[in-house]
Amino acid sequence: MPNPYSEIFKAPGAKGFAAAGFVARLPIAMAPIGIVAMLSQTHGEYWLAGAVSATYALTNAVLAPQISRLVDRHGQAKVLTPTTIVSVIAFAVLLVATNQNWPIWTLFVSALLAAAMPSMPAMVRARWSEIFHDRPELNTAFAFESAADELVYIAGASLSVGLSVALFPEAGMLASTLFLAFGSAAFILQRSTEPRIRPLEHGGGGSAIRQRPVQIITFALIFIGATFATAEVSAVAITKELGQPSAASLVIGVYAVGSFVVGLIIGALNLTMPLQRQLAIAVAIIALTTLPLLVVNTVPMLALAIFVSGVAISPTFITAFGLIERRVPAAMLTEGVTWVMTGIGIGMALGSFATGWVVDNYGAHNGFWVSVAAGTIALLTVLLGQRSLGGERRAVSALPQPAE
C-alpha cells in the first residue's frame, strides 16, 4: 500500500511550496513569545513586554482575514509581497528600537505595523486545495498541514525563547524575522502552484465571515482554542503546586504529541463518513476528555490525561478546514481558512485570560473547568450547525464581464 503522504508530494511543486510555507509560518509561534522574551530582558518590565506582544497578536488577528480577502481577489503574489515587506521592515525596526532603547511608543508602532504578516497556513492550504480539489488526497494534505502547525507551535516558541536566553535578547526575534523574509520570498517566487483567481458570484463581494459554515466553524474553534490555552496554563499551575514546575514543559509537549500522531493517522485513512459528522465526533471527544482533567492529582496522571485530551485536536482541524474547502465559495477560500485560524487564536487569548483568573481565585485544579465549559459550547455549536455544514460547495457564478 503506497504511503499517502509520499503520494501528495508527487504533485509538481508541492515539496517546494510546503517547505517554504513551513519556514515562513514559524514566526506565528516565534514572534509573540519572542517579543516577550526580548523586551522582558532588555527593559525588565513584563507588563511592557506583554502589552507590545498583545498589540502585535490582536492586530494581526484583525488584519489577517482582510489580507486573505485581498489575496482571493488579486492573487497571492500581488498581496503577499507588499504585506510581507511591511511586516519584515516593522520587525527590523522593533529590533533596532529595542537594542537602541528608543522611546516606548516606537515599540508599539512597529509591533502594530508588523501585524501585516499574512496567514501563511491559509496560503499553503489554498495551494493544496488548488491541486487536489474534490479529491481524497486533499484530506491527507490537510492532515500534513495540521501536523506542520503542531510542529511550528512545539518548536517555534521553544526556539525563540531558547535563542533569546542563550545568545542575546533580540536573537529569537531576529531568527523569526529572517524565517519570515526568506521563507515568504521562496513561497511567493513559486508561481506555478499559486491558486488562480476565481470570479465572484453575483452579490458575492462581501466577506467570507458572512457564510454560515464559516461562522459556525469559527465560533466553535474559538472555544477549541480556549481548551488549548487552558491545558497549557493549568499544566504550569498544577505542576508548580505539586512541587515539580520543570515537568510543565514535558506535560505540554505530551499534549501536542498526542494530537500530532493521531492527525497523521487520520490523514492516511480515506474516511467516507460525512465531514460534518467527523467534526462532531472529534469535538465530542475533546469535550468528553476534558472531564478526567478535573481529578488529576499527580504529574503522571496529568500527563496521561493531557495526552488523551489532545488526541482529537488534529482531527478537528483536518475536518474543519475540509468543511471550509467544501462549503465556502472558491473565490473566498483563503479568507475562509484565515477566519477559522483567527478564531483559534482569539480562543487561545481568551482561554489564557479566563484560566489565569480562575487559577488565581479558585486554585490550580479548577482551571480545567474552563476546558469543560469551552468544550461543551464547541460541541453544542457543531451539533446545532450540522445541517448548515452538510451539503456541497455553493455554486459560484461569474460576474458579468465588461465588453471589450
Short mmCIF file of C-alpha atoms in Angstrom, two decimals:
data_model
loop_
_atom_site.label_atom_id
_atom_site.label_comp_id
_atom_site.label_asym_id
_atom_site.label_seq_id
_atom_site.Cartn_x
_atom_site.Cartn_y
_atom_site.Cartn_z
CA MET A 1 0.00 0.00 0.00
CA PRO A 2 1.57 3.32 -1.05
CA ASN A 3 2.29 5.94 1.60
CA PRO A 4 -0.44 8.60 1.14
CA TYR A 5 1.93 11.34 2.30
CA SER A 6 4.53 10.46 -0.33
CA GLU A 7 1.75 10.45 -2.91
CA ILE A 8 0.69 14.06 -2.28
CA PHE A 9 4.26 15.26 -2.68
CA LYS A 10 4.44 13.77 -6.16
CA ALA A 11 2.38 16.72 -7.35
CA PRO A 12 4.60 19.21 -9.24
CA GLY A 13 5.84 21.97 -6.94
CA ALA A 14 4.29 20.50 -3.76
CA LYS A 15 7.58 19.89 -1.96
CA GLY A 16 8.79 23.40 -2.71
CA PHE A 17 5.79 25.41 -1.51
CA ALA A 18 5.22 23.13 1.51
CA ALA A 19 8.83 23.56 2.67
CA ALA A 20 8.83 27.32 2.10
CA GLY A 21 5.46 27.63 3.79
CA PHE A 22 6.71 25.76 6.86
CA VAL A 23 9.66 28.13 7.27
CA ALA A 24 7.51 31.21 6.64
CA ARG A 25 4.96 30.21 9.30
CA LEU A 26 7.48 29.74 12.11
CA PRO A 27 7.05 33.42 13.15
CA ILE A 28 3.42 32.62 14.06
CA ALA A 29 4.76 30.86 17.16
CA MET A 30 8.09 32.65 17.46
CA ALA A 31 7.06 36.31 17.29
CA PRO A 32 4.57 36.70 20.20
CA ILE A 33 6.72 34.87 22.76
CA GLY A 34 9.90 36.28 21.17
CA ILE A 35 8.70 39.82 21.82
CA VAL A 36 8.04 38.94 25.45
CA ALA A 37 11.44 37.25 25.89
CA MET A 38 13.23 40.15 24.21
CA LEU A 39 11.60 43.08 26.00
CA SER A 40 11.46 41.43 29.41
CA GLN A 41 15.25 41.08 29.29
CA THR A 42 16.09 44.48 27.81
CA HIS A 43 13.52 46.60 29.68
CA GLY A 44 12.89 44.44 32.76
CA GLU A 45 9.13 45.07 32.66
CA TYR A 46 6.76 42.20 31.89
CA TRP A 47 3.75 44.48 31.51
CA LEU A 48 5.50 46.28 28.66
CA ALA A 49 6.61 43.03 27.03
CA GLY A 50 3.09 41.62 27.27
CA ALA A 51 1.45 44.81 26.02
CA VAL A 52 3.66 45.06 22.93
CA SER A 53 3.19 41.35 22.18
CA ALA A 54 -0.59 41.67 22.60
CA THR A 55 -0.63 44.71 20.30
CA TYR A 56 1.01 42.64 17.60
CA ALA A 57 -1.10 39.50 18.12
CA LEU A 58 -4.51 41.18 18.34
CA THR A 59 -3.85 43.48 15.39
CA ASN A 60 -2.72 40.52 13.31
CA ALA A 61 -5.92 38.68 14.24
CA VAL A 62 -7.91 41.60 12.82
CA LEU A 63 -5.77 42.18 9.72
CA ALA A 64 -5.08 38.60 8.61
CA PRO A 65 -8.61 37.86 7.29
CA GLN A 66 -8.64 41.18 5.41
CA ILE A 67 -5.27 40.40 3.82
CA SER A 68 -6.53 36.94 2.85
CA ARG A 69 -9.63 38.51 1.33
CA LEU A 70 -7.37 40.64 -0.87
CA VAL A 71 -5.43 37.50 -1.80
CA ASP A 72 -8.64 35.87 -3.00
CA ARG A 73 -9.38 38.92 -5.15
CA HIS A 74 -5.92 39.70 -6.55
CA GLY A 75 -3.72 36.63 -6.10
CA GLN A 76 -1.05 35.58 -3.60
CA ALA A 77 1.99 37.19 -5.17
CA LYS A 78 0.44 40.65 -5.60
CA VAL A 79 -0.72 40.83 -1.98
CA LEU A 80 1.86 38.80 -0.07
CA THR A 81 4.79 40.71 -1.49
CA PRO A 82 3.93 44.19 -0.10
CA THR A 83 2.41 42.93 3.17
CA THR A 84 5.41 40.73 3.93
CA ILE A 85 7.83 43.57 3.15
CA VAL A 86 5.95 45.86 5.54
CA SER A 87 5.97 43.19 8.25
CA VAL A 88 9.68 42.39 7.85
CA ILE A 89 10.69 46.07 7.94
CA ALA A 90 8.50 46.67 11.00
CA PHE A 91 10.04 43.71 12.84
CA ALA A 92 13.50 45.05 11.95
CA VAL A 93 12.57 48.45 13.38
CA LEU A 94 11.29 46.74 16.54
CA LEU A 95 14.65 45.00 16.92
CA VAL A 96 16.60 48.24 16.48
CA ALA A 97 14.25 50.18 18.77
CA THR A 98 14.75 47.55 21.47
CA ASN A 99 18.52 47.40 21.08
CA GLN A 100 19.00 51.17 20.94
CA ASN A 101 16.48 51.90 23.70
CA TRP A 102 14.27 54.09 21.52
CA PRO A 103 11.10 55.64 23.04
CA ILE A 104 8.47 53.13 24.12
CA TRP A 105 5.95 54.38 21.55
CA THR A 106 8.24 53.13 18.76
CA LEU A 107 7.87 49.59 20.13
CA PHE A 108 4.09 49.75 19.87
CA VAL A 109 4.06 51.37 16.42
CA SER A 110 6.48 48.82 14.98
CA ALA A 111 4.51 45.94 16.53
CA LEU A 112 1.34 47.39 15.04
CA LEU A 113 2.84 47.52 11.54
CA ALA A 114 4.46 44.09 11.89
CA ALA A 115 0.93 42.68 12.23
CA ALA A 116 0.63 42.98 8.44
CA MET A 117 2.17 39.48 8.37
CA PRO A 118 -0.19 37.31 6.26
CA SER A 119 -1.61 33.96 7.35
CA MET A 120 0.82 31.57 5.72
CA PRO A 121 -1.05 28.39 6.82
CA ALA A 122 -4.07 29.65 4.87
CA MET A 123 -1.92 30.35 1.80
CA VAL A 124 -0.40 26.87 1.86
CA ARG A 125 -3.79 25.19 2.31
CA ALA A 126 -5.14 27.22 -0.62
CA ARG A 127 -2.40 25.76 -2.82
CA TRP A 128 -3.19 22.22 -1.71
CA SER A 129 -6.87 22.91 -2.47
CA GLU A 130 -5.94 24.09 -5.94
CA ILE A 131 -4.06 20.86 -6.62
CA PHE A 132 -6.40 18.31 -5.00
CA HIS A 133 -9.81 19.98 -5.22
CA ASP A 134 -12.58 17.40 -4.68
CA ARG A 135 -10.03 14.56 -4.42
CA PRO A 136 -9.36 12.31 -1.39
CA GLU A 137 -5.71 13.42 -1.36
CA LEU A 138 -6.85 16.80 -0.02
CA ASN A 139 -7.68 15.22 3.35
CA THR A 140 -4.13 13.87 3.55
CA ALA A 141 -2.69 17.26 2.59
CA PHE A 142 -4.75 18.99 5.29
CA ALA A 143 -3.60 16.36 7.80
CA PHE A 144 0.01 17.09 6.87
CA GLU A 145 -0.61 20.82 7.36
CA SER A 146 -2.18 20.24 10.78
CA ALA A 147 0.89 18.22 11.75
CA ALA A 148 3.10 21.02 10.45
CA ASP A 149 1.14 23.51 12.55
CA GLU A 150 1.73 21.33 15.62
CA LEU A 151 5.47 21.23 14.90
CA VAL A 152 5.54 25.01 14.48
CA TYR A 153 3.96 25.58 17.88
CA ILE A 154 6.12 22.90 19.56
CA ALA A 155 9.42 24.04 18.06
CA GLY A 156 8.82 27.72 17.32
CA ALA A 157 8.17 29.00 20.82
CA SER A 158 10.98 26.94 22.34
CA LEU A 159 13.44 28.06 19.65
CA SER A 160 12.54 31.72 20.09
CA VAL A 161 12.93 31.71 23.86
CA GLY A 162 15.99 29.47 23.75
CA LEU A 163 17.86 31.76 21.34
CA SER A 164 17.00 34.87 23.36
CA VAL A 165 18.23 33.34 26.60
CA ALA A 166 21.30 31.57 25.22
CA LEU A 167 22.64 34.25 22.85
CA PHE A 168 21.25 37.78 23.26
CA PRO A 169 17.76 39.20 23.93
CA GLU A 170 17.00 40.02 20.28
CA ALA A 171 18.18 36.66 18.94
CA GLY A 172 14.78 34.95 18.90
CA MET A 173 13.08 37.83 17.12
CA LEU A 174 15.96 38.16 14.67
CA ALA A 175 15.63 34.50 13.71
CA SER A 176 11.85 34.87 13.42
CA THR A 177 12.22 37.86 11.11
CA LEU A 178 14.74 36.04 8.90
CA PHE A 179 12.46 33.00 8.66
CA LEU A 180 9.59 35.26 7.62
CA ALA A 181 11.65 37.08 4.99
CA PHE A 182 13.36 34.11 3.34
CA GLY A 183 10.50 31.64 3.74
CA SER A 184 7.94 34.04 2.29
CA ALA A 185 10.23 35.02 -0.59
CA ALA A 186 10.75 31.37 -1.51
CA PHE A 187 7.00 30.76 -1.29
CA ILE A 188 5.98 33.79 -3.38
CA LEU A 189 8.52 33.02 -6.13
CA GLN A 190 6.88 29.63 -6.75
CA ARG A 191 4.23 30.97 -9.12
CA SER A 192 3.38 27.65 -10.83
CA THR A 193 1.38 26.41 -7.82
CA GLU A 194 -0.28 29.74 -6.99
CA PRO A 195 -4.08 29.37 -6.96
CA ARG A 196 -5.82 31.05 -9.84
CA ILE A 197 -8.14 33.96 -9.14
CA ARG A 198 -11.74 32.89 -9.29
CA PRO A 199 -14.59 35.21 -10.24
CA LEU A 200 -17.07 36.30 -7.60
CA GLU A 201 -20.69 35.31 -7.75
CA HIS A 202 -23.46 37.88 -8.10
CA GLY A 203 -23.68 39.75 -4.80
CA GLY A 204 -20.64 37.84 -3.55
CA GLY A 205 -18.44 40.81 -2.83
CA GLY A 206 -18.84 40.54 0.93
CA SER A 207 -16.63 38.86 3.49
CA ALA A 208 -16.35 35.10 3.91
CA ILE A 209 -17.42 35.52 7.54
CA ARG A 210 -20.94 36.12 6.24
CA GLN A 211 -21.03 32.49 5.11
CA ARG A 212 -22.90 30.36 7.66
CA PRO A 213 -20.37 27.47 7.65
CA VAL A 214 -17.52 29.92 8.33
CA GLN A 215 -19.47 31.45 11.21
CA ILE A 216 -20.25 28.06 12.77
CA ILE A 217 -16.74 26.64 12.46
CA THR A 218 -15.00 29.85 13.55
CA PHE A 219 -17.25 30.18 16.62
CA ALA A 220 -16.70 26.52 17.56
CA LEU A 221 -12.93 26.78 17.15
CA ILE A 222 -12.78 29.86 19.37
CA PHE A 223 -13.75 27.52 22.20
CA ILE A 224 -11.49 24.73 20.96
CA GLY A 225 -8.65 27.26 21.06
CA ALA A 226 -9.63 28.08 24.62
CA THR A 227 -9.13 24.43 25.61
CA PHE A 228 -5.54 24.60 24.28
CA ALA A 229 -4.70 27.63 26.39
CA THR A 230 -6.41 26.16 29.44
CA ALA A 231 -4.34 22.98 29.18
CA GLU A 232 -1.10 24.98 28.99
CA VAL A 233 -1.87 27.45 31.78
CA SER A 234 -3.32 24.80 34.08
CA ALA A 235 -0.42 22.44 33.45
CA VAL A 236 2.03 25.14 34.55
CA ALA A 237 -0.06 25.95 37.64
CA ILE A 238 -0.65 22.34 38.70
CA THR A 239 2.94 21.16 38.25
CA LYS A 240 4.08 24.13 40.31
CA GLU A 241 1.55 23.30 43.02
CA LEU A 242 2.76 19.68 43.03
CA GLY A 243 6.33 20.87 43.51
CA GLN A 244 7.52 19.83 40.03
CA PRO A 245 7.41 23.03 37.95
CA SER A 246 10.02 21.74 35.49
CA ALA A 247 7.57 19.00 34.43
CA ALA A 248 5.26 21.57 32.82
CA SER A 249 7.13 21.62 29.52
CA LEU A 250 7.01 17.82 29.33
CA VAL A 251 3.27 17.75 30.04
CA ILE A 252 2.55 20.39 27.41
CA GLY A 253 4.76 18.54 24.93
CA VAL A 254 2.79 15.33 25.50
CA TYR A 255 -0.38 17.29 24.70
CA ALA A 256 0.96 18.26 21.29
CA VAL A 257 2.40 14.80 20.59
CA GLY A 258 -0.99 13.13 21.02
CA SER A 259 -2.55 15.49 18.51
CA PHE A 260 0.38 15.15 16.10
CA VAL A 261 0.34 11.34 15.98
CA VAL A 262 -3.42 10.90 15.64
CA GLY A 263 -3.56 13.61 12.98
CA LEU A 264 -1.04 11.76 10.83
CA ILE A 265 -3.03 8.53 11.22
CA ILE A 266 -6.32 10.18 10.26
CA GLY A 267 -4.68 11.75 7.23
CA ALA A 268 -3.55 8.35 6.00
CA LEU A 269 -7.10 6.99 6.09
CA ASN A 270 -9.69 7.51 3.37
CA LEU A 271 -12.73 8.00 5.59
CA THR A 272 -16.12 8.08 3.85
CA MET A 273 -18.16 9.48 6.74
CA PRO A 274 -19.51 12.99 6.00
CA LEU A 275 -17.12 15.66 7.21
CA GLN A 276 -19.66 17.41 9.42
CA ARG A 277 -20.18 14.15 11.35
CA GLN A 278 -16.43 13.61 11.63
CA LEU A 279 -16.16 17.12 13.07
CA ALA A 280 -18.94 16.42 15.58
CA ILE A 281 -17.24 13.21 16.73
CA ALA A 282 -13.83 14.90 17.06
CA VAL A 283 -15.25 17.81 19.07
CA ALA A 284 -17.28 15.39 21.22
CA ILE A 285 -14.06 13.53 22.09
CA ILE A 286 -12.40 16.83 23.01
CA ALA A 287 -15.36 17.75 25.22
CA LEU A 288 -15.51 14.35 26.95
CA THR A 289 -11.77 14.12 27.56
CA THR A 290 -11.79 17.41 29.48
CA LEU A 291 -13.59 15.67 32.35
CA PRO A 292 -10.70 13.45 33.60
CA LEU A 293 -8.57 16.60 33.87
CA LEU A 294 -10.67 17.69 36.83
CA VAL A 295 -9.50 14.82 39.06
CA VAL A 296 -5.76 14.54 38.33
CA ASN A 297 -3.55 14.78 41.41
CA THR A 298 -0.12 13.62 40.25
CA VAL A 299 2.16 14.64 37.39
CA PRO A 300 1.95 11.21 35.63
CA MET A 301 -1.86 11.32 35.82
CA LEU A 302 -1.81 14.88 34.48
CA ALA A 303 0.44 13.89 31.58
CA LEU A 304 -1.79 10.93 30.69
CA ALA A 305 -4.99 12.97 30.90
CA ILE A 306 -3.44 15.76 28.83
CA PHE A 307 -2.27 13.24 26.21
CA VAL A 308 -5.77 11.76 25.91
CA SER A 309 -7.40 15.19 25.71
CA GLY A 310 -5.11 16.13 22.82
CA VAL A 311 -5.79 13.18 20.54
CA ALA A 312 -8.77 14.77 18.78
CA ILE A 313 -7.27 18.20 18.13
CA SER A 314 -5.67 17.49 14.75
CA PRO A 315 -8.74 15.55 13.52
CA THR A 316 -10.82 18.59 14.47
CA PHE A 317 -8.58 20.87 12.44
CA ILE A 318 -8.46 18.49 9.47
CA THR A 319 -12.24 18.19 9.23
CA ALA A 320 -12.82 21.89 9.95
CA PHE A 321 -10.58 23.01 7.10
CA GLY A 322 -12.02 20.29 4.89
CA LEU A 323 -15.51 21.66 5.50
CA ILE A 324 -14.36 25.19 4.71
CA GLU A 325 -12.90 23.93 1.43
CA ARG A 326 -16.13 22.06 0.68
CA ARG A 327 -18.73 24.61 1.74
CA VAL A 328 -17.22 28.05 1.04
CA PRO A 329 -17.21 29.52 -2.47
CA ALA A 330 -13.80 29.03 -4.08
CA ALA A 331 -13.43 32.79 -4.54
CA MET A 332 -13.44 33.16 -0.72
CA LEU A 333 -11.42 30.10 0.27
CA THR A 334 -8.25 31.77 1.61
CA GLU A 335 -10.24 34.25 3.68
CA GLY A 336 -12.49 31.48 5.00
CA VAL A 337 -9.50 29.43 6.19
CA THR A 338 -7.96 32.52 7.77
CA TRP A 339 -11.12 33.32 9.74
CA VAL A 340 -11.04 29.83 11.24
CA MET A 341 -7.38 30.23 12.22
CA THR A 342 -8.16 33.65 13.67
CA GLY A 343 -10.87 32.04 15.77
CA ILE A 344 -8.35 29.62 17.23
CA GLY A 345 -6.02 32.50 18.13
CA ILE A 346 -8.81 34.50 19.74
CA GLY A 347 -9.85 31.45 21.73
CA MET A 348 -6.31 30.90 22.98
CA ALA A 349 -6.08 34.51 24.14
CA LEU A 350 -9.46 34.40 25.89
CA GLY A 351 -8.74 30.95 27.35
CA SER A 352 -5.43 32.09 28.83
CA PHE A 353 -7.11 35.07 30.48
CA ALA A 354 -10.08 33.10 31.80
CA THR A 355 -7.95 30.23 33.10
CA GLY A 356 -5.48 32.59 34.76
CA TRP A 357 -8.34 34.32 36.55
CA VAL A 358 -9.84 31.02 37.71
CA VAL A 359 -6.49 29.70 38.91
CA ASP A 360 -5.74 32.91 40.82
CA ASN A 361 -9.12 32.93 42.52
CA TYR A 362 -10.08 29.26 42.89
CA GLY A 363 -6.88 27.23 42.69
CA ALA A 364 -4.81 25.44 40.05
CA HIS A 365 -7.01 22.34 39.69
CA ASN A 366 -10.13 24.37 38.98
CA GLY A 367 -8.58 25.91 35.87
CA PHE A 368 -9.70 22.89 33.87
CA TRP A 369 -13.35 23.88 34.40
CA VAL A 370 -12.68 26.43 31.65
CA SER A 371 -11.86 23.49 29.34
CA VAL A 372 -15.06 21.70 30.32
CA ALA A 373 -17.19 24.78 29.61
CA ALA A 374 -15.37 25.58 26.35
CA GLY A 375 -15.58 22.01 25.09
CA THR A 376 -19.30 21.85 25.85
CA ILE A 377 -20.03 25.08 23.99
CA ALA A 378 -17.95 23.95 20.99
CA LEU A 379 -19.82 20.63 20.84
CA LEU A 380 -23.26 22.26 21.05
CA THR A 381 -22.26 24.69 18.30
CA VAL A 382 -21.17 21.91 15.95
CA LEU A 383 -24.21 19.75 16.70
CA LEU A 384 -26.65 22.62 16.11
CA GLY A 385 -24.82 23.50 12.89
CA GLN A 386 -24.86 20.03 11.32
CA ARG A 387 -27.47 20.94 8.73
CA SER A 388 -25.63 24.08 7.62
CA LEU A 389 -22.31 22.24 7.50
CA GLY A 390 -23.70 19.44 5.33
CA GLY A 391 -24.00 19.54 1.57
CA GLU A 392 -21.59 20.69 -1.07
CA ARG A 393 -19.86 23.90 -2.05
CA ARG A 394 -22.18 26.68 -3.15
CA ALA A 395 -22.18 27.20 -6.87
CA VAL A 396 -20.21 30.23 -8.00
CA SER A 397 -21.45 32.18 -10.97
CA ALA A 398 -19.19 34.71 -12.54
CA LEU A 399 -19.92 38.39 -12.51
CA PRO A 400 -20.72 39.69 -15.97
CA GLN A 401 -17.55 40.78 -17.73
CA PRO A 402 -17.33 44.24 -19.30
CA ALA A 403 -17.40 44.38 -23.06
CA GLU A 404 -14.04 44.68 -24.77
#
